[in-house]
XYZ file of C-alpha atoms in Angstrom:
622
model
C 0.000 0.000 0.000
C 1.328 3.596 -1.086
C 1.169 5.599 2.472
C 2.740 9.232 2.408
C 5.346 10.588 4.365
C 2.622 12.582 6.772
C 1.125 8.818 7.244
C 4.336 6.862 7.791
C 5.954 9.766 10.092
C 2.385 8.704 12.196
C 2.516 5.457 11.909
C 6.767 5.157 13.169
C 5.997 7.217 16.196
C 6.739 4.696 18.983
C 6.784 5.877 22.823
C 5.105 8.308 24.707
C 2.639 10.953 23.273
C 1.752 11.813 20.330
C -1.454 13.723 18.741
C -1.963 13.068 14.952
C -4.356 16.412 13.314
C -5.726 14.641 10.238
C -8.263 16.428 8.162
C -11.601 14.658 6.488
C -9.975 12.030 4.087
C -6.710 11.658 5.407
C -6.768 8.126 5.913
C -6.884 8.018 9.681
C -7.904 4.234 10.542
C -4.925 3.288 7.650
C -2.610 5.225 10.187
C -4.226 3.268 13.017
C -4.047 -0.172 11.400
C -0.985 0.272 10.042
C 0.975 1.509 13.541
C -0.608 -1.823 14.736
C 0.856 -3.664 13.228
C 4.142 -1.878 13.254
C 3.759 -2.091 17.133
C 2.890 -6.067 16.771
C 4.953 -7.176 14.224
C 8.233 -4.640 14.172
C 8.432 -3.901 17.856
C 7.236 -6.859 19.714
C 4.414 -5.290 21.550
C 2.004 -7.992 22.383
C -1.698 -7.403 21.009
C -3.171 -7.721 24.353
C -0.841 -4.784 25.053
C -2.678 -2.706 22.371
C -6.106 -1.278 23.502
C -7.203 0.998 20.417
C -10.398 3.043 21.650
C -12.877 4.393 19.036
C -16.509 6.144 20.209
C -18.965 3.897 17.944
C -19.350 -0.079 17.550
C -19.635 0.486 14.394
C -16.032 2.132 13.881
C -14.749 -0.298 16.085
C -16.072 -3.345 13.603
C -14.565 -1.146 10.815
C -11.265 -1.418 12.224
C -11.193 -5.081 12.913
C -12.287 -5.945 9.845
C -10.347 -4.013 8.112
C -6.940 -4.736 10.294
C -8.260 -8.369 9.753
C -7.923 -8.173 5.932
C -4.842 -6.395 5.481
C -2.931 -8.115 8.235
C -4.588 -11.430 8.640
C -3.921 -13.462 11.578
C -0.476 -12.133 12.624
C -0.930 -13.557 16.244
C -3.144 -16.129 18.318
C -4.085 -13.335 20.486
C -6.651 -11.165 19.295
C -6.223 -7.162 18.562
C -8.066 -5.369 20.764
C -10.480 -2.740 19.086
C -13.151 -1.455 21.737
C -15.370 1.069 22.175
C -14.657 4.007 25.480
C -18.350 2.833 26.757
C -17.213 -1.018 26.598
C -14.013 -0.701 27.635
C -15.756 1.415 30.668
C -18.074 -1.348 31.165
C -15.086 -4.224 31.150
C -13.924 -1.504 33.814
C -16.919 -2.283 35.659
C -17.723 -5.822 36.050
C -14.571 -6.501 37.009
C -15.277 -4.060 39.972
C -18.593 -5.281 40.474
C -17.764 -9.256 40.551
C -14.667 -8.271 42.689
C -17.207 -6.086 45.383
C -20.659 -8.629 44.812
C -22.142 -6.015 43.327
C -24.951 -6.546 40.566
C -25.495 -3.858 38.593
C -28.180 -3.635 35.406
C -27.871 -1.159 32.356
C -31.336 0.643 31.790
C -30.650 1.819 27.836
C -32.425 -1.074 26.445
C -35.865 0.885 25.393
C -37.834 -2.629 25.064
C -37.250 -3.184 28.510
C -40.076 -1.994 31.328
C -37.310 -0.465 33.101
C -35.286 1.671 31.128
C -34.098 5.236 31.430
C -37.156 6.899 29.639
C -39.629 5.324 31.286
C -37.733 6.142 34.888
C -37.247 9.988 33.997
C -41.162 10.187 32.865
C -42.341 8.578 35.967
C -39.901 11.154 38.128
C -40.918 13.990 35.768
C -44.609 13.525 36.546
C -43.807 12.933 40.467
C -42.065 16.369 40.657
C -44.308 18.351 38.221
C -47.751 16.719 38.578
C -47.992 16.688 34.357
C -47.005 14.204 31.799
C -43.718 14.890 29.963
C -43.287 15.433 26.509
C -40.978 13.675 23.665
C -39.062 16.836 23.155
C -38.811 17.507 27.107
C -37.899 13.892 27.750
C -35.141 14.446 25.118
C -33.620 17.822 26.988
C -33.785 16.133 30.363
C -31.571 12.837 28.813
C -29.097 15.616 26.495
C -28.543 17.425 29.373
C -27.971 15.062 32.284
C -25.706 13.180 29.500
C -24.240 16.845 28.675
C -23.406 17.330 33.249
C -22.130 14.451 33.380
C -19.575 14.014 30.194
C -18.363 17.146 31.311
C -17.454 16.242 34.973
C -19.904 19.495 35.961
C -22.871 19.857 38.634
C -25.646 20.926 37.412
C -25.911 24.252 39.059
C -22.876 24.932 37.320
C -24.669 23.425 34.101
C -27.566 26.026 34.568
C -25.213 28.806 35.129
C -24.754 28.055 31.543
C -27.185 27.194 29.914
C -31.406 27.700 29.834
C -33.620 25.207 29.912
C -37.317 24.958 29.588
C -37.510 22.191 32.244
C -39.260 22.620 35.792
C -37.870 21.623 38.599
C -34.723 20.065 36.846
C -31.839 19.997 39.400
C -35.268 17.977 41.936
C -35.340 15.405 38.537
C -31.501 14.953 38.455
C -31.286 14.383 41.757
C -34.265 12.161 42.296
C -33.065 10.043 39.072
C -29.407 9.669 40.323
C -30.863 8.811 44.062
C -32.848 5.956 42.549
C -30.353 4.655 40.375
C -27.416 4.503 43.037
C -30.564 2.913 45.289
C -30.982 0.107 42.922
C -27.609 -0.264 41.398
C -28.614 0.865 37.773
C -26.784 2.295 34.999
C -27.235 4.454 31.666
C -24.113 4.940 29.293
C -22.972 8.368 30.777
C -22.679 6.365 34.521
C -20.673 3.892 32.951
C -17.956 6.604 32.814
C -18.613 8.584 35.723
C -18.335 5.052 37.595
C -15.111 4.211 35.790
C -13.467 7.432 37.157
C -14.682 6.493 40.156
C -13.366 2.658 40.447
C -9.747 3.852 39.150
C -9.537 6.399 41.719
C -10.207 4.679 44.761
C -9.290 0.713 43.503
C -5.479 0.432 43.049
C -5.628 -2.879 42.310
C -7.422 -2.548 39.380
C -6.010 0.102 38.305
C -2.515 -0.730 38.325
C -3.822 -3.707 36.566
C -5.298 -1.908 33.648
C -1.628 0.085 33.491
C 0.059 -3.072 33.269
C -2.241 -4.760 30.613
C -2.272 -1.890 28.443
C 1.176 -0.586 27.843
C 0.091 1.443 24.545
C -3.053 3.165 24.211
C -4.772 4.258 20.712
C -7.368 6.813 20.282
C -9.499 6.943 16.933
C -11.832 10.050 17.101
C -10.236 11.934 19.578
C -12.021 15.247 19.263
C -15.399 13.346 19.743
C -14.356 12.377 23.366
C -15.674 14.093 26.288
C -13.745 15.405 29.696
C -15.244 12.268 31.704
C -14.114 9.642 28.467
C -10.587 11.690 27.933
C -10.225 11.265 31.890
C -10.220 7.458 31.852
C -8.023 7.628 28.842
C -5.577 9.782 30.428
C -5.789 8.106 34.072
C -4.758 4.223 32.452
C -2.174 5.395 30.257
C -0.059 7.105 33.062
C 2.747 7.204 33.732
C 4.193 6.065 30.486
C 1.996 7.927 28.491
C 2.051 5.867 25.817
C -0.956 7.855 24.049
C -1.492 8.279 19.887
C -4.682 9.989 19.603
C -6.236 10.712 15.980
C -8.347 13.515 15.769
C -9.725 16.874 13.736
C -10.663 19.648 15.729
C -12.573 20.305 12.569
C -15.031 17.700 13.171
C -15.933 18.114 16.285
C -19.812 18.391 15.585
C -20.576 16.693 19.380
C -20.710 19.704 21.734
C -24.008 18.664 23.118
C -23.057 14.995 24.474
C -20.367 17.003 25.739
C -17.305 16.530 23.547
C -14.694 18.423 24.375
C -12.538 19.806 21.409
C -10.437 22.488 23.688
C -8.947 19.258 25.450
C -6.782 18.712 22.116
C -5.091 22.232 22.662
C -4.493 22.041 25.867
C -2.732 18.144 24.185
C 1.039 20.189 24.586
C 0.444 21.962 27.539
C -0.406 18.276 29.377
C 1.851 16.043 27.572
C 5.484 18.783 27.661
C 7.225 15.940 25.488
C 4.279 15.604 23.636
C 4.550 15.052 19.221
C 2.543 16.567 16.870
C 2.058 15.453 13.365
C 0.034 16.925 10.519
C -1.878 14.607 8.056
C -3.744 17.491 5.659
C -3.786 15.560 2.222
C -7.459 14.680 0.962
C -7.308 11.466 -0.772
C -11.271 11.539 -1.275
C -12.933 14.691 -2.927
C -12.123 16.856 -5.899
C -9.775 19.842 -5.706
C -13.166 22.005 -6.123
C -14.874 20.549 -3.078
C -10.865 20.279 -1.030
C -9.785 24.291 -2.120
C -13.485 25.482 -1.430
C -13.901 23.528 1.896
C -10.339 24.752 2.983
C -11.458 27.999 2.710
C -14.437 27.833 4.607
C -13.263 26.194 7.513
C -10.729 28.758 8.093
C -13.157 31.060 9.110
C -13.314 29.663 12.550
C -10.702 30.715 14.421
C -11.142 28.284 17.124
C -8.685 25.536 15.276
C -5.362 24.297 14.449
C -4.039 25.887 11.532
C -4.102 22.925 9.354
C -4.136 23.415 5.165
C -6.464 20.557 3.489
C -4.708 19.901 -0.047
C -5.828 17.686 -2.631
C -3.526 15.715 -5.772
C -7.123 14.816 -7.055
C -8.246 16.561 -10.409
C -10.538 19.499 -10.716
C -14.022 18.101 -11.761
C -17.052 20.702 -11.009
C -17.409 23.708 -9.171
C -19.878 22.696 -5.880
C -23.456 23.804 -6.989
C -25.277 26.107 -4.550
C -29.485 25.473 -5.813
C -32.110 28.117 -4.720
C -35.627 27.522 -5.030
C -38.599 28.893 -3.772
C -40.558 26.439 -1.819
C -39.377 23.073 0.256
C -41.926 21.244 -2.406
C -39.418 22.703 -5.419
C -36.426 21.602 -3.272
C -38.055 17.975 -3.769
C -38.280 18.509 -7.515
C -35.014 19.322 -8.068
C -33.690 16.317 -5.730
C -36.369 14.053 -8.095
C -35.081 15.518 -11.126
C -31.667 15.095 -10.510
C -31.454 11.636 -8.593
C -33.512 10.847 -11.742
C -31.268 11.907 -14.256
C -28.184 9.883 -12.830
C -30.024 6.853 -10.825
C -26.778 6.371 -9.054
C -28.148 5.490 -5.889
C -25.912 3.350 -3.737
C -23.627 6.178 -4.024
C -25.649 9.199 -3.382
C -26.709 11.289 0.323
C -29.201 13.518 1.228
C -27.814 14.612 4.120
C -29.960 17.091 6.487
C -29.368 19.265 9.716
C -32.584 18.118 11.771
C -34.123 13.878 11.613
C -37.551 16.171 10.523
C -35.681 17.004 7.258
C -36.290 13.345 6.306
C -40.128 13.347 6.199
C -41.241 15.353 3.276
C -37.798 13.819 1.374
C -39.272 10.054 1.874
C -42.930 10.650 0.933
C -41.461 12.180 -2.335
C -38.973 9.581 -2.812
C -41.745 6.841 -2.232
C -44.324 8.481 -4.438
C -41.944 8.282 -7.286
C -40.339 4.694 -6.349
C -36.929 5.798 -5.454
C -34.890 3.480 -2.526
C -34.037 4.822 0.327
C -31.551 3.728 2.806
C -32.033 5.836 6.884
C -28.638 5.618 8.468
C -30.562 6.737 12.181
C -34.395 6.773 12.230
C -34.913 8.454 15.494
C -38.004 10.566 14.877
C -40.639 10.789 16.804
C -42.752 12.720 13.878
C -45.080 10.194 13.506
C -46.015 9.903 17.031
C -46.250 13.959 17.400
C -49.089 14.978 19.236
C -49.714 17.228 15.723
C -50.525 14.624 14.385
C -52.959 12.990 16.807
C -54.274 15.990 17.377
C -55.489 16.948 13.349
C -56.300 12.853 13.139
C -59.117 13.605 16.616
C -60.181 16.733 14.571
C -61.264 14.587 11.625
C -62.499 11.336 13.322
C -64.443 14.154 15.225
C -65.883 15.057 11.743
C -66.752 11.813 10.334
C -67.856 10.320 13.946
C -70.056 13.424 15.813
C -70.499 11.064 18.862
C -66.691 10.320 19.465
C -66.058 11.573 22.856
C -62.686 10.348 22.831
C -61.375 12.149 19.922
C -63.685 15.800 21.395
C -61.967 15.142 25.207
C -58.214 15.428 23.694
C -58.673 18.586 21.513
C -62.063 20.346 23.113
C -59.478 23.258 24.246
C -57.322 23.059 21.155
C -60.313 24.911 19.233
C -62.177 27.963 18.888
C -65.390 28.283 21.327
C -64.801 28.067 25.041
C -65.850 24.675 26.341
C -65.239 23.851 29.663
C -64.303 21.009 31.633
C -67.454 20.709 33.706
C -68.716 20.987 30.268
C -67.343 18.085 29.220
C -67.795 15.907 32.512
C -71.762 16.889 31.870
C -71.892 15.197 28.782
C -70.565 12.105 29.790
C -73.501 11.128 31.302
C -75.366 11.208 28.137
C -76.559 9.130 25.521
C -73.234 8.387 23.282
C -75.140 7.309 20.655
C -75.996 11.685 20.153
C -73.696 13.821 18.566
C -71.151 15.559 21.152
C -72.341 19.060 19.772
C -76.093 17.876 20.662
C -75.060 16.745 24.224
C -73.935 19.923 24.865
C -76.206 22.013 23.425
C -78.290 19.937 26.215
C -75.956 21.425 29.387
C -78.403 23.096 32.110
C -78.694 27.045 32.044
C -76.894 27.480 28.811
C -76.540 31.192 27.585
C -76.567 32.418 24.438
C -72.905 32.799 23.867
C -72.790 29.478 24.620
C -75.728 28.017 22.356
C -74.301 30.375 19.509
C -70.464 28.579 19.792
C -72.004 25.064 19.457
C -74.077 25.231 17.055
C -70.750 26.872 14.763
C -68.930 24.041 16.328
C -71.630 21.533 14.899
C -71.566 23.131 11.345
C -67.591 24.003 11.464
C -67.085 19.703 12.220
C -69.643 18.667 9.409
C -68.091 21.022 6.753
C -65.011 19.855 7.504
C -66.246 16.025 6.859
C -66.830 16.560 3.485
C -63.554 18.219 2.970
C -60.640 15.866 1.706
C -57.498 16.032 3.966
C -55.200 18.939 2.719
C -57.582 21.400 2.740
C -59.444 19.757 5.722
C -55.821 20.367 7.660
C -55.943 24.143 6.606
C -59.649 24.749 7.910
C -58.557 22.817 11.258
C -55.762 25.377 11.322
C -57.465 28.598 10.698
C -60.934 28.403 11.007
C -61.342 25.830 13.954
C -58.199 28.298 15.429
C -55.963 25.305 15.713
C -52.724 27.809 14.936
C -54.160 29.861 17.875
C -53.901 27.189 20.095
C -50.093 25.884 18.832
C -48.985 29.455 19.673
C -50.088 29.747 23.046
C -48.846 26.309 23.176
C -45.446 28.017 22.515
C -45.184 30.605 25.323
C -46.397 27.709 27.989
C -44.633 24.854 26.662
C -41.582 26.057 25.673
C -41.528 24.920 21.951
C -40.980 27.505 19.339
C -43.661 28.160 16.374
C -41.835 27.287 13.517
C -41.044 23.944 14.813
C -44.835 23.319 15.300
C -45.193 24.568 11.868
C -42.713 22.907 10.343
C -44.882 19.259 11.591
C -48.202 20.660 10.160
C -46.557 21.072 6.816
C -45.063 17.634 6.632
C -48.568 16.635 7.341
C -50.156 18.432 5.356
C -47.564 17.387 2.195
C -47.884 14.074 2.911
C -51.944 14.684 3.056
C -51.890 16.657 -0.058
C -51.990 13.508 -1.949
C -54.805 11.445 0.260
C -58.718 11.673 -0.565
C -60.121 10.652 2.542
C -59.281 10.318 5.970
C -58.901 6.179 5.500
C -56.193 7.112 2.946
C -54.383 9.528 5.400
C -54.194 7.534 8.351
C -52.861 4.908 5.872
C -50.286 6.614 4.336
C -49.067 7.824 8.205
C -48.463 4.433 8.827
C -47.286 3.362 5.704
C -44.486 6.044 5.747
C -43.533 5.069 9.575
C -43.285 1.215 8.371
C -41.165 1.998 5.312
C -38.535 4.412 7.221
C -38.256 1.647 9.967
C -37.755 -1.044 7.346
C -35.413 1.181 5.235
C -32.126 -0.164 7.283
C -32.607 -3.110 5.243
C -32.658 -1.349 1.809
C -29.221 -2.330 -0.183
C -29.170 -0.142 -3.013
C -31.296 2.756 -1.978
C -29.949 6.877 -1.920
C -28.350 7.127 2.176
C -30.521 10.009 4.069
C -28.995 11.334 7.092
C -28.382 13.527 9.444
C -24.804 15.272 8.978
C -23.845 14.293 12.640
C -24.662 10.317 11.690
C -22.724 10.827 8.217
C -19.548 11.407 9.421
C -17.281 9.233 8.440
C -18.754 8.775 5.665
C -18.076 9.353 2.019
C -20.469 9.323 -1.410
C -19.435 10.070 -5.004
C -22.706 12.876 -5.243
C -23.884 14.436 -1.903
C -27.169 16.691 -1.568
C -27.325 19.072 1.589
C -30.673 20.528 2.368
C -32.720 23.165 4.099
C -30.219 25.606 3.920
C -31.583 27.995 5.823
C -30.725 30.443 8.266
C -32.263 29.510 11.883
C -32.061 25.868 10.406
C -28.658 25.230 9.947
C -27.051 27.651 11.315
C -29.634 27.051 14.063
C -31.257 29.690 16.164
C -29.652 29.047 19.286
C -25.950 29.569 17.405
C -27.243 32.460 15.578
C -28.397 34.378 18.997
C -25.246 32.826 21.147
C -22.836 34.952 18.087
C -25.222 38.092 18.540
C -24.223 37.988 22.289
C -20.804 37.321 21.477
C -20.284 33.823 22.104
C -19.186 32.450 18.942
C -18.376 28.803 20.403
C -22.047 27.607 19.276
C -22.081 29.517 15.515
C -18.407 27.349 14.967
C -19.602 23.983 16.062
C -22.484 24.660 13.132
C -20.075 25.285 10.828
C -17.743 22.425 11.625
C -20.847 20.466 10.964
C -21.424 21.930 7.442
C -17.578 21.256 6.944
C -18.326 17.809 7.916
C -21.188 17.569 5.197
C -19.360 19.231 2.384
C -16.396 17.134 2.891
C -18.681 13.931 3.026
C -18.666 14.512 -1.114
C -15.871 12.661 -3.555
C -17.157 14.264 -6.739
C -20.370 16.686 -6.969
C -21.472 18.539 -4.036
C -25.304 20.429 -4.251
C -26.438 22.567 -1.461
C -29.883 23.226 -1.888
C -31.619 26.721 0.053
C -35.303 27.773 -0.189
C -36.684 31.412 0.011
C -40.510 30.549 1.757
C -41.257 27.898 4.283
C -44.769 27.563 6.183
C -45.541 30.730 4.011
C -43.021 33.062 5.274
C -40.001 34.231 3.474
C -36.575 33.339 4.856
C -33.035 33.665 4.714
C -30.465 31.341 2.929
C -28.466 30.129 5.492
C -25.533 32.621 6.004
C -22.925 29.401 5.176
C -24.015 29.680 1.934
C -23.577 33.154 1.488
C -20.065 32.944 3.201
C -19.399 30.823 0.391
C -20.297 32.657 -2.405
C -18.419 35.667 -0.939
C -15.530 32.735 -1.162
C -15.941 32.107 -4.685
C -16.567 35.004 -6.396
């Protein structure tokens, strides 16, 4: 194999420290593999003496598979490739059998005890209310976030807002019961780890001893509490090569901790540092342009990402009007080259994905999901508009009228409600309560609208029955008070009514709605299994990555860069606005050959901004 000077100056260095800055398509697990074996086969290091830590089982499969086929079986003993969380978790069952301790891991979801369930049943003990999906999800990001980061979390809210109630009572109750019952979610199985080496010198003194060189694949993805461990079983000898690219570090919310990698010379004084900047992946145009743009951060190495590829196209930045012309063009062009297996639509936000597969579908092109972690299709939205027309077709359904009676125009109340309950079902709900004792005119006058509002919108086929819901039953009205005492922002909620109402826009009836719904939730869930299909993803699950013709879309400002980044650079923080950018860097550089990123000018009927990435890069090639 050809390796270049930058690669085999890596792959020599022997003892003690060493950082290697390699940027996207360096060939950084060929440096890995390679110094493996070097350390095996040219040095007489033992593989059980090897420990090479990467953050995803996937990566680590990579590497064994691919160490496997260019080295074969150079010894009896295998090489050790491992994951941080199961080397952690090695870590602990060692300490646990030692100490007759039994501990049990709560991630598995189809389990009755697992981590979401426990936080939703502490949620609702602390704030008397049910929590929601995008709630439950802050909660987990952020006690992840406290604890990858070796923080409290008063010193976590110092920093940052949350919409949560009561959160430092939910952390503590949730850590309380855990330590009560000996359970553990991935973030413990660090914290833990820390804990063990610290106070059991046994064990660790045997972990020094087994592990005499230590290997690091990733290494800006790792967090304080991971780099910790890492740093605590490689003393004294120090015998630490860590891989990394402070350019991709696109993690900063599981609490990765790029700054640890310049603070790599002031920890390690005889410390090596070696530069790996040649791209052996993507065209000079995508290389020189992406260069460029990453070099506006100016929290970074100085590295210089050169290419000996060819010049082949200039990247193509798209601008349409509407998200439903973004799909056209996607259609159009997928279409016109039907290279699949080797095409991405990559995306900032999972939600991205939904109007892309019903398009995709409708015109019978495969689709692969690299993570299907959406909870679209179990959105309250979407029950919500599905009560509003089961309402319409179904006048008695009291089950449907009790979970959006306040979601409406018309004041009903609760003792309202209770009344009719103790009527015949078999009447319509609007009837019932047109029955309620002492009834005023205001009152008379709203439910008799109510009755003819609900059987207009029966005859009405889906799309336009979601736009009546909206503005003439005052459904929008609700969403934005749901806003200021929920905590979720309007064009989020928006955002879900137009997927719904895109994927409606080609239904008849409510039968074929609810169909298609489900339909769409099957496919994406069976879409792992697709061979040949066009990869969608999220940039953050794409890294790594690489495809001959990439697609980025929603390029818009408040998207990607997101809000939060946007108002953190307005106040002067710019750490947020860089981490966005490091993640476009990651998508462009995701691209061998043809690069698109695709911006629109109106979404939910309001004009917006092109993201301001884009228009950093025109100003960078004109």
């Amino acid at each position: 194999m050809n390796l270049s000077k930058e690669q085999i100056d890596a792959i020599q260095h022997i003892k003690g420290p060493a950082l290697v800055l390699a940027v996207p398509g360096a060939g950084k697990t060929t440096v890995l593999i390679h110094r493996t074996a070097n350390l095996i086969l040219n040095h007489q290091i033992g593989p059980d003496r090897i420990l090479s830590i990467t953050f995803s089982r996937a990566s680590a499969r990579d590497m064994k598979n691919r160490f496997h086929k260019l080295y074969g079986d150079i010894s009896h003993i295998p090489v050790h490739f491992s994951t941080i969380h199961s080397f952690s978790y090695s870590v602990i069952r060692e300490y646990a059998y030692k100490n007759r301790i039994r501990y049990t891991l709560i991630e598995d979801s189809k389990r009755d005890l697992n981590k979401s369930e426990i936080l939703k049943r502490i949620y609702f003990s602390v704030n008397n209310e049910y929590i929601t999906d995008e709630k439950l999800e802050t909660i987990i990001n952020s006690i992840g976030y406290i604890k990858n980061m070796l923080i409290t979390p008063d010193e976590f809210l110092s920093q940052y807002k949350i919409n949560i109630s009561n959160f430092k009572e939910i952390y503590r109750n949730y850590e309380n019961y855990k330590r009560n019952n000996n359970l553990l979610d991935f973030d413990d199985m660090l914290t833990l780890t820390i804990e063990i080496l610290n106070k059991d010198n046994h064990l660790l003194n045997k972990y020094r001893t087994r592990y005499q060189h230590i290997q690091v694949d990733e290494g800006q993805d790792t967090s304080k509490a991971q780099m910790e461990i890492i740093k605590t079983i490689s003393y004294p000898k120090n015998n630490l090569f860590i891989v990394a690219d402070d350019d991709q570090s696109i993690y900063g919310f599981r609490g990765a901790y790029p700054k640890g990698l310049f603070e790599f010379s002031k920890i390690y004084k005889n410390g090596k540092v070696f530069y790996m900047e040649q791209n052996y992946r993507s065209t000079k145009n995508i290389v020189h342009i992406s260069n460029k743009f990453i070099k506006q951060n100016s929290l970074r190495y100085n590295k210089n990402i050169f290419t000996e590829n060819d010049y082949l196209e200039p990247i193509n930045i798209v601008k349409v009007n509407t998200i439903e012309e973004q799909y056209k063009y996607l259609l159009d062009d997928i279409s016109s080259h039907k290279d699949y297996a080797n095409s991405a639509i990559l995306y900032r936000n999972n939600i991205s994905a939904i109007g892309i597969i019903e398009y995709l579908d409708r015109h019978d092109i495969p689709f692969y999901m690299r993570d299907n972690k959406m909870n679209f299709f179990s959105h309250w939205i979407i029950g919500d508009i599905l009560c509003f027309f089961q309402l319409a077709h179904n006048p008695t359904d009291i089950e449907a009228f009790e979970n959006i009676y306040f979601k409406m125009k018309g004041f009903t109340s609760k003792k309202q409600l209770n009344y009719i309950k103790t009527l015949n079902y078999n009447q319509s709900v609007f009837d019932r309560l047109l029955k309620y004792p002492g009834l005023n005119n205001f009152y008379k006058q709203n439910f008799l609208e109510l009755k003819l509002d609900f059987k207009k919108l029966s005859k009405l086929p889906p799309y336009e029955g979601i736009s009546y819901i909206e503005k003439e039953l005052k459904y929008k009205d609700y969403l934005k008070e749901s806003c200021m005492k929920l905590g979720y922002t309007m064009d989020t909620l928006m955002t879900i009514l137009h997927f719904v109402k895109i994927i409606a826009s080609r239904t008849k009836n409510l039968n074929e709605l609810t169909g298609r719904l489900k339909y769409l939730e099957y496919i994406s869930n069976k879409s792992k299994e697709v061979k040949n299909g066009i990869t969608l993803s999220t940039i953050h699950s794409a890294k790594g990555l690489e495809f001959q013709r990439v697609y980025i879309v929603d390029l818009i400002d408040g998207d990607f860069p997101n809000t939060t980044s946007i108002d953190d650079f307005l106040k002067g923080n710019i750490e947020t606005l860089e981490e966005e950018r490091r993640l476009f860097y990651v998508g462009m550089t995701r691209a061998k050959k043809y690069l698109n990123l695709i911006t629109i000018h109106n979404k939910n009927g309001k004009e917006v901004n092109p993201s301001r990435f884009i228009m950093e890069l025109e100003d960078l090639i004109s």
